[in-house]
Coordinates of C-alpha atoms in Angstrom, one line a residue:
X86 CA 106.4 -34.6 -10.9
X87 CA 103.3 -34.7 -8.7
X88 CA 101.6 -31.4 -7.9
X89 CA 100.0 -31.1 -4.4
X90 CA 97.2 -28.8 -3.1
X91 CA 98.6 -27.6 0.2
X92 CA 95.6 -25.9 1.7
X93 CA 92.7 -28.3 1.1
X94 CA 91.8 -31.7 -0.2
X95 CA 90.9 -32.1 -3.9
X96 CA 87.2 -32.8 -4.6
X97 CA 85.7 -35.5 -6.8
X98 CA 84.3 -32.8 -9.1
X99 CA 87.9 -31.5 -9.6
X100 CA 89.1 -34.9 -10.5
X101 CA 86.3 -35.4 -13.0
X102 CA 86.9 -31.9 -14.6
X103 CA 90.6 -32.5 -14.9
X104 CA 90.0 -36.0 -16.4
X105 CA 87.4 -34.7 -18.8
X106 CA 84.7 -37.1 -17.6
X107 CA 81.4 -37.0 -15.7
X108 CA 81.4 -37.1 -11.9
X109 CA 79.7 -40.5 -12.0
X110 CA 82.5 -42.0 -14.2
X111 CA 85.2 -40.6 -11.9
X112 CA 83.3 -42.1 -8.9
X113 CA 83.2 -45.5 -10.5
X114 CA 86.9 -45.5 -11.3
X115 CA 87.7 -44.5 -7.7
X116 CA 85.6 -47.3 -6.4
X117 CA 86.9 -49.8 -9.0
X118 CA 83.4 -50.4 -10.4
X119 CA 82.9 -52.0 -13.8
X120 CA 81.6 -50.6 -17.1
X121 CA 84.3 -47.9 -17.5
X122 CA 86.4 -47.7 -20.7
X123 CA 90.1 -48.1 -20.3
X124 CA 90.8 -44.7 -21.7
X125 CA 88.5 -43.0 -19.2
X126 CA 89.9 -45.1 -16.3
X127 CA 93.4 -44.1 -17.2
X128 CA 92.5 -40.4 -17.5
X129 CA 90.8 -40.4 -14.0
X130 CA 93.8 -42.2 -12.5
X131 CA 96.1 -39.6 -13.9
X132 CA 93.9 -36.8 -12.4
X133 CA 93.9 -38.5 -9.0
X134 CA 97.7 -38.7 -9.0
X135 CA 98.1 -35.1 -10.1
X136 CA 95.6 -33.7 -7.6
X137 CA 96.5 -36.0 -4.7
X138 CA 92.9 -36.9 -4.3
X139 CA 91.9 -39.0 -1.2
X140 CA 88.4 -40.5 -1.3
X141 CA 86.0 -39.8 1.6
X142 CA 85.2 -43.1 3.2
X143 CA 81.5 -42.4 3.7
X144 CA 81.1 -41.2 0.1
X145 CA 83.0 -44.3 -1.1
X146 CA 80.6 -46.6 0.8
X147 CA 77.7 -44.8 -0.8
X148 CA 79.2 -45.0 -4.3
X149 CA 79.9 -48.7 -4.2
X150 CA 76.1 -49.3 -4.0
X151 CA 75.6 -47.9 -7.5
X152 CA 74.5 -50.4 -10.1
X153 CA 76.1 -48.6 -13.1
X154 CA 72.8 -48.8 -15.1
X155 CA 69.7 -46.9 -15.9
X156 CA 66.3 -48.1 -17.3
X157 CA 64.1 -46.7 -20.0
X158 CA 60.6 -47.9 -19.5
X159 CA 57.9 -47.4 -22.2
X160 CA 54.3 -47.9 -21.0
X161 CA 53.0 -50.0 -23.9
X162 CA 51.7 -53.5 -24.3
X163 CA 53.2 -54.1 -27.7
X164 CA 57.0 -54.6 -28.0
X165 CA 56.6 -53.7 -31.7
X166 CA 56.4 -50.1 -30.4
X167 CA 60.2 -50.1 -30.5
X168 CA 60.1 -50.3 -34.4
X169 CA 58.3 -46.9 -34.4
X170 CA 60.9 -44.3 -35.7
X171 CA 59.9 -42.0 -32.9
X172 CA 60.8 -44.4 -30.1
X173 CA 63.9 -45.5 -32.0
X174 CA 65.1 -42.0 -32.0
X175 CA 64.4 -41.6 -28.3
X176 CA 66.3 -44.7 -27.6
X177 CA 69.3 -43.5 -29.6
X178 CA 69.4 -40.2 -27.7
X179 CA 69.2 -42.0 -24.3
X180 CA 71.9 -44.5 -25.3
X181 CA 74.3 -41.7 -26.4
X182 CA 74.0 -39.8 -23.2
X183 CA 74.3 -42.8 -21.0
X184 CA 77.3 -43.9 -22.9
X185 CA 79.0 -40.6 -22.2
X186 CA 78.3 -41.2 -18.5
X187 CA 79.4 -44.9 -18.8
X188 CA 76.0 -46.1 -17.7
X189 CA 74.4 -49.2 -19.2
X190 CA 70.9 -48.9 -20.6
X191 CA 68.1 -51.4 -19.7
X192 CA 65.1 -51.1 -22.0
X193 CA 61.6 -52.3 -20.8
X194 CA 58.3 -52.2 -22.6
X195 CA 55.6 -52.6 -20.0
X196 CA 51.9 -51.9 -19.7
X197 CA 50.4 -55.3 -18.7
X198 CA 50.2 -56.4 -15.1
X199 CA 53.1 -58.8 -15.6
X200 CA 55.2 -56.0 -17.2
X201 CA 54.4 -53.6 -14.4
X202 CA 55.4 -56.2 -11.8
X203 CA 58.8 -56.6 -13.5
X204 CA 59.3 -52.8 -13.5
X205 CA 58.4 -52.6 -9.8
X206 CA 60.8 -55.4 -9.0
X207 CA 63.5 -53.6 -11.0
X208 CA 63.0 -50.4 -9.0
X209 CA 62.8 -52.0 -5.6
X210 CA 65.8 -54.3 -6.1
X211 CA 68.0 -51.3 -7.0
X212 CA 69.2 -53.2 -10.1
X213 CA 69.4 -49.8 -11.8
X214 CA 70.4 -46.4 -10.4
X215 CA 67.5 -44.5 -12.0
X216 CA 64.5 -44.8 -14.4
X217 CA 63.2 -42.9 -17.4
X218 CA 59.5 -43.4 -17.9
X219 CA 57.5 -42.7 -21.1
X220 CA 54.1 -42.9 -22.8
X221 CA 52.0 -43.0 -19.7
X222 CA 48.2 -43.0 -20.0
X223 CA 45.8 -41.5 -17.5
X224 CA 45.7 -43.5 -14.1
X225 CA 48.7 -45.5 -15.3
X226 CA 49.9 -47.8 -12.5
X227 CA 53.5 -47.1 -13.5
X228 CA 53.0 -43.6 -12.1
X229 CA 52.4 -45.0 -8.6
X230 CA 55.6 -47.1 -8.9
X231 CA 57.4 -43.9 -9.9
X232 CA 56.0 -41.9 -7.0
X233 CA 57.0 -44.6 -4.5
X234 CA 60.5 -45.1 -6.0
X235 CA 63.6 -44.4 -3.8
X236 CA 65.7 -44.0 -6.9
X237 CA 65.4 -41.0 -9.3
X238 CA 62.7 -41.2 -12.0
X239 CA 62.6 -38.8 -15.0
X240 CA 59.5 -38.6 -17.1
X241 CA 59.6 -38.3 -20.9
X242 CA 56.5 -36.2 -21.3
X243 CA 54.3 -35.2 -18.4
X244 CA 51.5 -37.5 -17.2
X245 CA 47.9 -36.4 -17.6
X246 CA 46.9 -36.4 -14.0
X247 CA 49.9 -35.1 -12.0
X248 CA 53.0 -32.9 -12.3
X249 CA 56.2 -34.9 -11.6
X250 CA 59.2 -33.4 -10.0
X251 CA 61.5 -34.2 -13.0
X252 CA 60.5 -34.4 -16.6
X253 CA 61.6 -33.5 -20.2
X254 CA 58.7 -32.6 -22.5
X255 CA 58.0 -31.0 -25.9
X256 CA 56.0 -27.8 -26.4
X257 CA 53.1 -29.8 -27.7
X258 CA 50.5 -27.1 -27.3
X259 CA 52.6 -24.5 -29.1
X260 CA 53.6 -26.8 -31.9
X261 CA 50.0 -27.9 -32.6
X262 CA 48.9 -24.3 -32.5
X263 CA 51.6 -23.4 -35.0
X264 CA 50.5 -26.2 -37.3
X265 CA 46.8 -25.2 -37.2
X266 CA 47.7 -21.5 -37.7
X267 CA 49.8 -22.4 -40.7
X268 CA 46.8 -24.1 -42.3
X269 CA 44.6 -21.0 -41.5
X270 CA 47.2 -18.6 -43.1
X271 CA 46.9 -20.7 -46.3
X272 CA 43.3 -19.8 -46.5
X273 CA 41.9 -23.0 -45.0
X274 CA 38.8 -22.4 -42.9
X275 CA 37.3 -25.9 -42.5
X276 CA 40.2 -27.5 -40.6
X277 CA 39.8 -30.8 -38.8
X278 CA 42.2 -32.8 -36.6
X279 CA 43.3 -36.3 -36.1
X280 CA 44.4 -36.3 -32.4
X281 CA 46.4 -38.8 -30.4
X282 CA 44.9 -40.7 -27.4
X283 CA 43.2 -38.1 -25.3
X284 CA 44.1 -40.0 -22.1
X285 CA 47.7 -39.1 -22.7
X286 CA 49.3 -35.7 -22.2
X287 CA 50.7 -35.6 -25.7
X288 CA 47.3 -36.4 -27.2
X289 CA 45.4 -33.9 -25.1
X290 CA 48.0 -31.1 -25.4
X291 CA 48.1 -31.3 -29.2
X292 CA 44.4 -31.3 -29.4
X293 CA 44.3 -28.2 -27.1
X294 CA 46.8 -26.4 -29.4
X295 CA 44.4 -27.1 -32.4
X296 CA 41.4 -25.8 -30.5
X297 CA 43.2 -22.6 -29.3
X298 CA 44.3 -21.7 -32.9
X299 CA 40.8 -22.3 -34.3
X300 CA 39.1 -20.2 -31.6
X301 CA 41.6 -17.4 -31.7
X302 CA 40.8 -17.1 -35.4
X303 CA 37.1 -17.0 -34.7
X304 CA 36.4 -20.5 -36.1
X305 CA 34.6 -23.3 -34.5
X306 CA 36.9 -26.3 -33.8
X307 CA 35.5 -29.6 -35.3
X308 CA 35.2 -32.7 -33.1
X309 CA 38.5 -34.7 -33.3
X310 CA 39.0 -38.2 -34.6
X311 CA 41.2 -40.1 -32.2
X312 CA 44.1 -42.4 -33.3
X313 CA 46.9 -44.4 -31.7
X314 CA 49.7 -42.6 -33.6
X315 CA 49.9 -45.4 -36.3
X316 CA 49.5 -44.9 -40.0
X317 CA 46.6 -47.3 -40.1
X318 CA 44.8 -45.3 -37.4
X319 CA 45.4 -42.1 -39.4
X320 CA 43.9 -43.6 -42.5
X321 CA 40.8 -44.8 -40.7
X322 CA 40.4 -41.5 -38.9
X323 CA 40.6 -39.6 -42.1
X324 CA 37.9 -41.8 -43.7
X325 CA 35.6 -40.9 -40.7
X326 CA 36.4 -37.2 -41.1
X327 CA 35.6 -37.2 -44.8
X328 CA 32.2 -38.8 -44.0
X329 CA 31.4 -36.4 -41.2
X330 CA 32.8 -33.3 -42.9
X331 CA 32.9 -33.7 -46.7
X332 CA 33.7 -30.0 -47.1
X333 CA 36.9 -30.1 -45.1
X334 CA 39.9 -28.3 -46.6
X335 CA 42.7 -28.7 -44.0
X336 CA 43.9 -31.5 -41.7
X337 CA 46.2 -31.3 -38.7
X338 CA 47.4 -34.8 -37.7
X339 CA 49.0 -35.2 -34.3
X340 CA 52.0 -37.1 -35.7
X341 CA 53.6 -37.9 -39.0
X342 CA 52.5 -41.5 -39.1
X343 CA 48.8 -40.6 -38.9
X344 CA 49.4 -37.8 -41.4
X345 CA 50.8 -40.3 -43.8
X346 CA 47.8 -42.5 -43.3
X347 CA 45.5 -39.5 -43.9
X348 CA 47.3 -38.8 -47.2
X349 CA 46.6 -42.3 -48.3
X350 CA 42.9 -42.0 -47.6
X351 CA 42.6 -38.6 -49.3
X352 CA 44.3 -40.0 -52.4
X353 CA 42.0 -42.9 -52.4
X354 CA 39.0 -40.6 -52.1
X355 CA 40.2 -38.5 -55.1
X356 CA 41.1 -35.5 -53.0
X357 CA 44.2 -33.7 -54.3
X358 CA 46.8 -32.5 -51.7
X359 CA 47.3 -29.6 -51.3
X360 CA 44.9 -28.3 -54.0
X361 CA 41.7 -29.7 -52.3
X362 CA 43.0 -30.5 -48.8
X363 CA 46.2 -29.2 -47.0
X364 CA 47.8 -31.5 -44.4
X365 CA 50.2 -30.9 -41.6
X366 CA 51.8 -33.5 -39.3
X367 CA 53.9 -33.4 -36.2
X368 CA 57.4 -34.9 -35.4
X369 CA 59.5 -34.4 -38.6
X370 CA 60.6 -38.0 -38.9
X371 CA 61.7 -39.6 -42.1
X372 CA 58.2 -40.5 -43.1
X373 CA 57.4 -36.8 -43.5
X374 CA 60.0 -36.5 -46.2
X375 CA 59.1 -39.8 -47.9
X376 CA 55.4 -39.1 -48.0
X377 CA 53.7 -38.2 -51.3
X378 CA 53.5 -35.2 -51.3
X379 CA 56.2 -34.5 -48.7
X380 CA 54.6 -33.4 -45.4
X381 CA 54.6 -30.0 -43.9
X382 CA 55.2 -30.8 -40.2
X383 CA 56.2 -29.6 -36.8
X384 CA 59.8 -30.5 -36.0
X385 CA 60.5 -31.7 -32.5
X386 CA 63.9 -32.7 -31.3
X387 CA 63.1 -36.4 -30.8
X388 CA 66.6 -37.7 -30.2
X389 CA 67.2 -34.6 -28.1
X390 CA 64.3 -35.6 -25.9
X391 CA 66.0 -38.9 -25.1
X392 CA 69.3 -37.3 -24.7
X393 CA 68.0 -34.7 -22.2
X394 CA 66.1 -37.2 -20.2
X395 CA 69.2 -39.3 -19.8
X396 CA 71.4 -36.3 -18.9
X397 CA 68.8 -35.2 -16.3
X398 CA 68.8 -38.7 -14.8
X399 CA 72.7 -38.8 -14.7
X400 CA 72.7 -35.5 -12.8
X401 CA 70.2 -36.9 -10.2
X402 CA 72.1 -40.2 -9.8
X403 CA 75.2 -38.1 -9.1
X404 CA 73.3 -36.3 -6.3
X405 CA 72.9 -33.0 -8.1
X406 CA 69.7 -31.0 -8.7
X407 CA 67.7 -30.8 -11.9
X408 CA 64.7 -28.8 -13.1
X409 CA 62.0 -29.7 -15.6
X410 CA 62.8 -29.0 -19.2
X411 CA 60.5 -28.1 -22.2
X412 CA 62.0 -28.4 -25.6
X413 CA 61.0 -26.1 -28.4
X414 CA 59.3 -27.0 -31.8
X415 CA 59.2 -25.3 -35.2
X416 CA 57.3 -25.6 -38.5
X417 CA 59.0 -27.3 -41.5
X418 CA 57.1 -26.3 -44.6
X419 CA 56.9 -28.9 -47.5
X420 CA 54.6 -29.6 -50.4
X421 CA 51.5 -30.9 -48.5
X422 CA 50.4 -27.3 -47.7
X423 CA 51.3 -25.7 -51.1

């Protein structure tokens, strides 16, 4: 028996709530759009019948222009970046949230002129309903594309040179400060850092956290050695630091890959970890547990970063508001600091 609402028309939000799906899924069912599972379609149709929902013609016309897809764009030249466990976790988080919203994911790795041109065409042609943008460097041309976009753009991490309207980021300064303070509380006073690229917000912020912790303790920060977040870069940076500061007794590396590389160099130089040198990383990915010794590190919710980016984008695609989000970090203590 059909129940009717006598005093007002049912809304799309009410249909979605009764069906147990997102607003965008309910909209696509109503507009007979593709990429909706059979179970969700049937659930929405039952809710429509029960509520007596009648679509608004103007809203229906707008909804039919949706593409049913979102793009994750990583500003890198090397497609091998997708083999990095960090980005793999981000992709997994994005994929799970978009699947819940029945949106397809398009993945782009682009930093070359040709890659940026493809992204610009993607945005202008409205092949996707929204974009998530990650790993920007200072003066990155992709930022201009994002600013001029007529579809929603959510940033994964803030750019160096401007504050976007929508972003999800990690407390990079606070996490790096906690990492450095942990070394200081272990009695290490000659602490150095392997930072990420300083023309990125993540690299600059984690270096700032190191500097703040050192200065608050009355110690002079040592000049950083910069790396590109790879294990090889961490190993090379550690070699340069040992040459410049042979008395060092603590290392904060801006990610676990570089920390693992630092451990390899220290071992090759005959330095015992943590007896001679204590090491802290950042990320808390699998490499931290597999390292020898296991790495003390700063845990960040990497998969959660991807998931929250996608959820924010889904809200914007649906015409709702969203606010920037900073995700917390915490220290995970293991053998590399004693």
